[in-house]
Coordinates of C-alpha atoms in Angstrom, one line a residue:
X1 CA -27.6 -13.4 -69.7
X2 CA -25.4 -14.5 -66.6
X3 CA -24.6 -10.4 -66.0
X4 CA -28.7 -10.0 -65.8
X5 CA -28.8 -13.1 -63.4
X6 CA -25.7 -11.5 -61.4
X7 CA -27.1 -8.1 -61.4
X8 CA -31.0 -9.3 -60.2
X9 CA -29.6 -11.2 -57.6
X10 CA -27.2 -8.5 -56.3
X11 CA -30.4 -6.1 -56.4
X12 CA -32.2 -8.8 -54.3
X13 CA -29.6 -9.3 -51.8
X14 CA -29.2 -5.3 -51.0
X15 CA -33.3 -4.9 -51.4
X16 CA -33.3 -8.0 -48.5
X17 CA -30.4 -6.2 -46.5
X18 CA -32.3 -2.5 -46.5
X19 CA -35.3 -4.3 -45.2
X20 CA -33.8 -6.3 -42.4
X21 CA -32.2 -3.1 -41.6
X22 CA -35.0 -1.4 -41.2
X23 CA -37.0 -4.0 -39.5
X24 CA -34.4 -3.6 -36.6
X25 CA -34.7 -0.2 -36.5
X26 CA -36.1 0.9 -33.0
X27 CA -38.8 3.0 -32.3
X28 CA -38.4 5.5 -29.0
X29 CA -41.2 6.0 -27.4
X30 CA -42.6 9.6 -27.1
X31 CA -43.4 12.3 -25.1
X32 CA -47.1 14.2 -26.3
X33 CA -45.1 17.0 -28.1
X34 CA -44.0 14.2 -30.3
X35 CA -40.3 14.2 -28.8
X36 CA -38.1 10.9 -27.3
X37 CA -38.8 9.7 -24.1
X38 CA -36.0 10.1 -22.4
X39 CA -37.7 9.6 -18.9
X40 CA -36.2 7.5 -16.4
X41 CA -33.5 6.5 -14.2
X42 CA -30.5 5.4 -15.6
X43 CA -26.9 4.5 -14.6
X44 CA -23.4 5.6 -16.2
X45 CA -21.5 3.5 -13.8
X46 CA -18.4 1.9 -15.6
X47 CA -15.1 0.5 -15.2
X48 CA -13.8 2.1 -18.4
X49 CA -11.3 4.8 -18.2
X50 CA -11.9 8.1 -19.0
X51 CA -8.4 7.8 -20.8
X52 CA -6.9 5.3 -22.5
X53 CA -3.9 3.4 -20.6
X54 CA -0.7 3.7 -22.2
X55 CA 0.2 0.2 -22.7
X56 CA -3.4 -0.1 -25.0
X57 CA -2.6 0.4 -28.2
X58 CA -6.5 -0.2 -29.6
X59 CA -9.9 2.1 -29.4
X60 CA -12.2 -1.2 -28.6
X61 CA -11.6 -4.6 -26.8
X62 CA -13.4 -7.6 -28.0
X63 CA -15.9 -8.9 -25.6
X64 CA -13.7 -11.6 -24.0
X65 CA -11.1 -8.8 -23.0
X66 CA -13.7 -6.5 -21.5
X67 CA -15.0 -8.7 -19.5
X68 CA -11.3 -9.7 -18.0
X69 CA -10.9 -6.3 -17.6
X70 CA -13.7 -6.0 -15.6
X71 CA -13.3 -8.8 -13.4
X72 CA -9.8 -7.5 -12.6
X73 CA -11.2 -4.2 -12.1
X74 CA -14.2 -5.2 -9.5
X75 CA -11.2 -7.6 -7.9
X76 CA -9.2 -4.3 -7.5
X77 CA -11.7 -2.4 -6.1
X78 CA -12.7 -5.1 -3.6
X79 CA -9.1 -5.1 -2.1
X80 CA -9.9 -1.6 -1.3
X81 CA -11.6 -2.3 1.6
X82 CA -9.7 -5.0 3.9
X83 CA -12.7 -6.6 6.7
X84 CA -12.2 -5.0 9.8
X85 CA -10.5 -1.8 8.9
X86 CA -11.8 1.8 9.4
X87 CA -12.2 1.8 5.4
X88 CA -14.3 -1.1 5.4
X89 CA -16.8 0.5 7.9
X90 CA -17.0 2.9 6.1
X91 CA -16.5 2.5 2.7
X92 CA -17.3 -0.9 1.8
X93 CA -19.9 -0.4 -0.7
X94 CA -20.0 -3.9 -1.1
X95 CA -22.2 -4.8 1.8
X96 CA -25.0 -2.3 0.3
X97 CA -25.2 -3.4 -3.7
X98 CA -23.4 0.3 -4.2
X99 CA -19.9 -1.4 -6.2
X100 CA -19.7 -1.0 -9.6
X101 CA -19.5 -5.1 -10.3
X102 CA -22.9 -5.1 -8.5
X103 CA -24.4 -2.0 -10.2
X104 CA -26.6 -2.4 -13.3
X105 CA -24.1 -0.9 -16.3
X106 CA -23.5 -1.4 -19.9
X107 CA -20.5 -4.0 -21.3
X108 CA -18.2 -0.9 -23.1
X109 CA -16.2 -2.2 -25.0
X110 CA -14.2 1.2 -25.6
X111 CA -10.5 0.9 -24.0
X112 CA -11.4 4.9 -22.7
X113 CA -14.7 7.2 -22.5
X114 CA -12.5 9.3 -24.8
X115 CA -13.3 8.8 -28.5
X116 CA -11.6 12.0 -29.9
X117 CA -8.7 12.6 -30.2
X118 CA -8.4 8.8 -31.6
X119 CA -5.1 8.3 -28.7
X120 CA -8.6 8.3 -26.5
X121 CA -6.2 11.0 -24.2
X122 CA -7.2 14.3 -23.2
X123 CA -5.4 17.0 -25.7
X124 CA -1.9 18.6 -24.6
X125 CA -2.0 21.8 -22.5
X126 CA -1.8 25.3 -23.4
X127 CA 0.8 27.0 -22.3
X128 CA -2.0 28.9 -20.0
X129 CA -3.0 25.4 -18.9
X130 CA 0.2 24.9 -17.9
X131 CA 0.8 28.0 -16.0
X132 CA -2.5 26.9 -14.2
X133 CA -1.8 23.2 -13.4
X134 CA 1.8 24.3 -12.1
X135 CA 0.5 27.0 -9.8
X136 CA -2.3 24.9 -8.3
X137 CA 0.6 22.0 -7.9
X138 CA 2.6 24.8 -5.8
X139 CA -0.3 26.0 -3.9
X140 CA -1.0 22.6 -2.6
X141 CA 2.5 22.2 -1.2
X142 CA 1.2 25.3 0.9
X143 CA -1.7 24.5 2.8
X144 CA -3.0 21.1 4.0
X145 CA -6.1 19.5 3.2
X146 CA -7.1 19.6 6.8
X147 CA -5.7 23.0 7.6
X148 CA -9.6 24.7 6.9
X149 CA -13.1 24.1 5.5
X150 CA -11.5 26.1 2.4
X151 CA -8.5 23.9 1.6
X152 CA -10.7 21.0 1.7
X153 CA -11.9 19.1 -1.3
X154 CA -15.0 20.0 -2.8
X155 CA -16.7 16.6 -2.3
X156 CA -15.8 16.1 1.1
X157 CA -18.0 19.4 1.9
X158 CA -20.8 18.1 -0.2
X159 CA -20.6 21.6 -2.4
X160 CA -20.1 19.5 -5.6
X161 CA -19.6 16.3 -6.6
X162 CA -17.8 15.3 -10.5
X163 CA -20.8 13.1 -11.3
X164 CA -23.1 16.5 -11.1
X165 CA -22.0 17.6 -14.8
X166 CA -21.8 19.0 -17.4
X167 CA -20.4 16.5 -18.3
X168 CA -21.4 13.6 -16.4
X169 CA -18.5 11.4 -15.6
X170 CA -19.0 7.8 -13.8
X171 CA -18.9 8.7 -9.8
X172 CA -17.1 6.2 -7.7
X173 CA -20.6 5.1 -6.3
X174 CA -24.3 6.2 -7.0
X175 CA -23.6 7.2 -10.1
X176 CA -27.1 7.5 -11.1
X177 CA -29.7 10.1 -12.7
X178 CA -33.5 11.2 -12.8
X179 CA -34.4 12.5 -15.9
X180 CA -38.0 14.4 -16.2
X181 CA -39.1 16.3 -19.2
X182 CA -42.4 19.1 -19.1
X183 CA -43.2 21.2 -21.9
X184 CA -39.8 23.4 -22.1
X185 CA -37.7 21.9 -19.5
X186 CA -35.8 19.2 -18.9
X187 CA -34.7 18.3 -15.3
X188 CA -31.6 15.5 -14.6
X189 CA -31.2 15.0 -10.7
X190 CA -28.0 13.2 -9.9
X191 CA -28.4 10.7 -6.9
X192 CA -24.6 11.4 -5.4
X193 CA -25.7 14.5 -3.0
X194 CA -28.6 15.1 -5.3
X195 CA -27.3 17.9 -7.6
X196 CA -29.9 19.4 -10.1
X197 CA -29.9 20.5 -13.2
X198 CA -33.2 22.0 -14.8
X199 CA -32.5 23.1 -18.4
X200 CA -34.8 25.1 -20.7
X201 CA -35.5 24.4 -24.2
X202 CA -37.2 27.9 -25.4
X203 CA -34.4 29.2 -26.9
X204 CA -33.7 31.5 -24.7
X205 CA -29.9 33.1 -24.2
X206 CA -27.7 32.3 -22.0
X207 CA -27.5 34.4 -18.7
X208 CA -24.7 37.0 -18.7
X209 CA -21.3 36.3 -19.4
X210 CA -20.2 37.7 -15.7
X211 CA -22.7 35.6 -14.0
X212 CA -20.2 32.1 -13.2
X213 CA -22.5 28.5 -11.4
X214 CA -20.9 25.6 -10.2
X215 CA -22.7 23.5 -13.0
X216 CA -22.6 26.2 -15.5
X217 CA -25.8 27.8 -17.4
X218 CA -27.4 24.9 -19.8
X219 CA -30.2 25.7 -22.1
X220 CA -31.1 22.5 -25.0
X221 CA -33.2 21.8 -28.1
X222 CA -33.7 19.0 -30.1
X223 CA -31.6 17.8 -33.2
X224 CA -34.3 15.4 -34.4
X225 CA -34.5 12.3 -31.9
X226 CA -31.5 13.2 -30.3
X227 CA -31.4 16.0 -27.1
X228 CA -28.6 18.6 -27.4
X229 CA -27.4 20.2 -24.1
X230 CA -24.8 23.2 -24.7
X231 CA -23.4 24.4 -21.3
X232 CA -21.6 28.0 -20.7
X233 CA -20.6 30.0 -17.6
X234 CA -18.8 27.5 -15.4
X235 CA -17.1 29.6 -12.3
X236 CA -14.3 28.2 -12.7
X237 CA -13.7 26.8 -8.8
X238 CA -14.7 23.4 -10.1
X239 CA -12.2 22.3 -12.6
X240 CA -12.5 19.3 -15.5
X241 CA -9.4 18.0 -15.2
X242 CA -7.9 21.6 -15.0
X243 CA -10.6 23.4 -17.3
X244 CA -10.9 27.3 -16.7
X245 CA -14.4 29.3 -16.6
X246 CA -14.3 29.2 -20.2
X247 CA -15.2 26.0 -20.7
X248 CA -17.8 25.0 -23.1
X249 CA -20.0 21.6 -22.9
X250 CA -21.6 19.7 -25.3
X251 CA -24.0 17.2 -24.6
X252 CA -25.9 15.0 -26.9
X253 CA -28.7 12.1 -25.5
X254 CA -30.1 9.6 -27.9
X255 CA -32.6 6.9 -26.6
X256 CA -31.0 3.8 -28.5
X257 CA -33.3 1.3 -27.3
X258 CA -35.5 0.4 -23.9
X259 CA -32.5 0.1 -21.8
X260 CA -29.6 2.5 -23.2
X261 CA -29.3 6.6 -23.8
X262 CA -26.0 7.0 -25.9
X263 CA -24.4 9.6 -24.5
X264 CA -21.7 12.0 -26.0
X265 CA -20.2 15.2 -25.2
X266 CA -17.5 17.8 -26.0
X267 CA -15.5 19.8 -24.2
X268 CA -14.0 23.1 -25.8
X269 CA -11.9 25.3 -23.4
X270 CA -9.0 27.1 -25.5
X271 CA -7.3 28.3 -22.4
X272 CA -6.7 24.6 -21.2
X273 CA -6.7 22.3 -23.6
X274 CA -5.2 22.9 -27.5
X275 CA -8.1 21.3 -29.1
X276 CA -11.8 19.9 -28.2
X277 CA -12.4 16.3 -27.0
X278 CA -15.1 13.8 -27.0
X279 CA -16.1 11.0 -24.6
X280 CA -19.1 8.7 -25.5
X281 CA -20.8 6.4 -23.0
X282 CA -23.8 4.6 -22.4
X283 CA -26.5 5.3 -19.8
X284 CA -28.5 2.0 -18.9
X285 CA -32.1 2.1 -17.3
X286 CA -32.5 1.8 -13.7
X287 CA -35.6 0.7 -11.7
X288 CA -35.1 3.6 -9.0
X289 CA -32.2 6.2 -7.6

């Protein structure tokens, strides 16, 4: 008799769980061809790392510790720019709501954007990565930044900025993105000099293997609610953290609620790096770029 009493109740209790769970479970809203809404402007601005520091020894802080972190982190970044100085003119992001501490972003309570490999570092080199890393380290012992337009960074010529993607890494400031769906596209417009990407979801191939782009050749399709965004033909001037033009992306979107798009991707480059690695972070909802 008590078993039967033990067992009806246990039934109750995961009958009562199941339904609160479901209860909870949130409902995207959605486009007419029955897909998420993934419409918006959003933000990936954080203060997380994209690696792990080596004196953390742990994949997620509690909420108490990220939010130290964080106020030590917009303290930091704050000291940056002393009043009065050339830097503060012109850099003091501050005075215009453009600082991370004063940008709309999620609480992450990750200790690094990387998930995987579980150290939340970037993989060892291959010996080819190697060769690459040591020869660019040489080269820039050669010729000063300032020497030409050429030897210049990227960024400070406005060709490309990291936040662009794929993937799309937290910019120092305007770290923001449009994204617009149509029937067969999707188009993600990054605010930082207002890189593009428009991505097709027809299925058709990618362009030809000899054909390189600064943000590589996308083409998506859906996985049930969540967008998948594969990404081939990088030209290889624009390194990930020393990636080559064989570098593969993997982007996945899923609308978690009103105000959040989780965001993962994986990078595979087997000239660089001697496995793949993950990063997962949120995108929160702007009102405007």
């Amino acid at each position: 008799m008590k078993h039967r009493v033990f067992t009806s109740i246990a039934v109750l209790l995961l009958v009562t769980g199941l339904a609160a769970a479901q209860a909870k479970k949130w409902t995207p809203p959605r486009m007419a061809d029955g897909h998420p809404d993934l419409q918006g402007f959003w933000t990936n601005s954080t203060y997380t790392p994209l690696e792990r520091p080596r004196n953390v020894n742990k994949e997620f802080y509690t909420k108490e510790e990220a939010l130290e972190v964080e106020k030590k982190a917009a303290e930091q970044e704050g000291e940056q720019t002393v009043p009065g100085t050339i830097a503060d003119v012109h850099y003091d992001f501050t005075q215009f709501g453009l600082d991370r501490s004063q940008s709309t972003h999620a609480l992450n309570l990750r200790t690094s954007l990387i998930a995987d490999p579980p150290d939340g570092r970037l993989p060892p080199l291959t010996p080819e990565g190697q060769k690459r890393a040591a020869e660019r380290a040489e080269a820039a012992k050669l010729v000063g930044r300032w020497d030409s337009a050429q030897s210049n960074d990227l960024d400070d010529r406005c060709i490309i900025f990291l936040g662009a993607g794929p993937p799309m890494l937290p910019a120092g400031y305007n770290s923001n993105y449009q994204i617009v769906q149509t029937p067969g596209y999707v188009m993600i417009l990054f605010e930082l000099a207002h890189d593009v990407r428009i991505i097709p979801l027809d299925g058709r191939a990618h362009v030809q293997r000899n054909i390189g782009q600064w943000t590589g050749d996308s083409r998506g399709h859906w996985e049930g609610d969540t967008l998948v965004i594969e990404t081939t033909n990088f030209n290889g001037k624009n390194p990930l953290r020393g990636s080559s033009e064989n570098m593969r992306v993997v982007e996945r979107f899923t609308r978690v609620d009103a105000d959040t798009i989780e965001y993962k991707f994986t990078v595979e480059d087997e000239s660089t790096w001697t496995r793949p690695w993950t990063a997962d972070l949120p995108l929160k909802t702007q009102t405007s770029l």
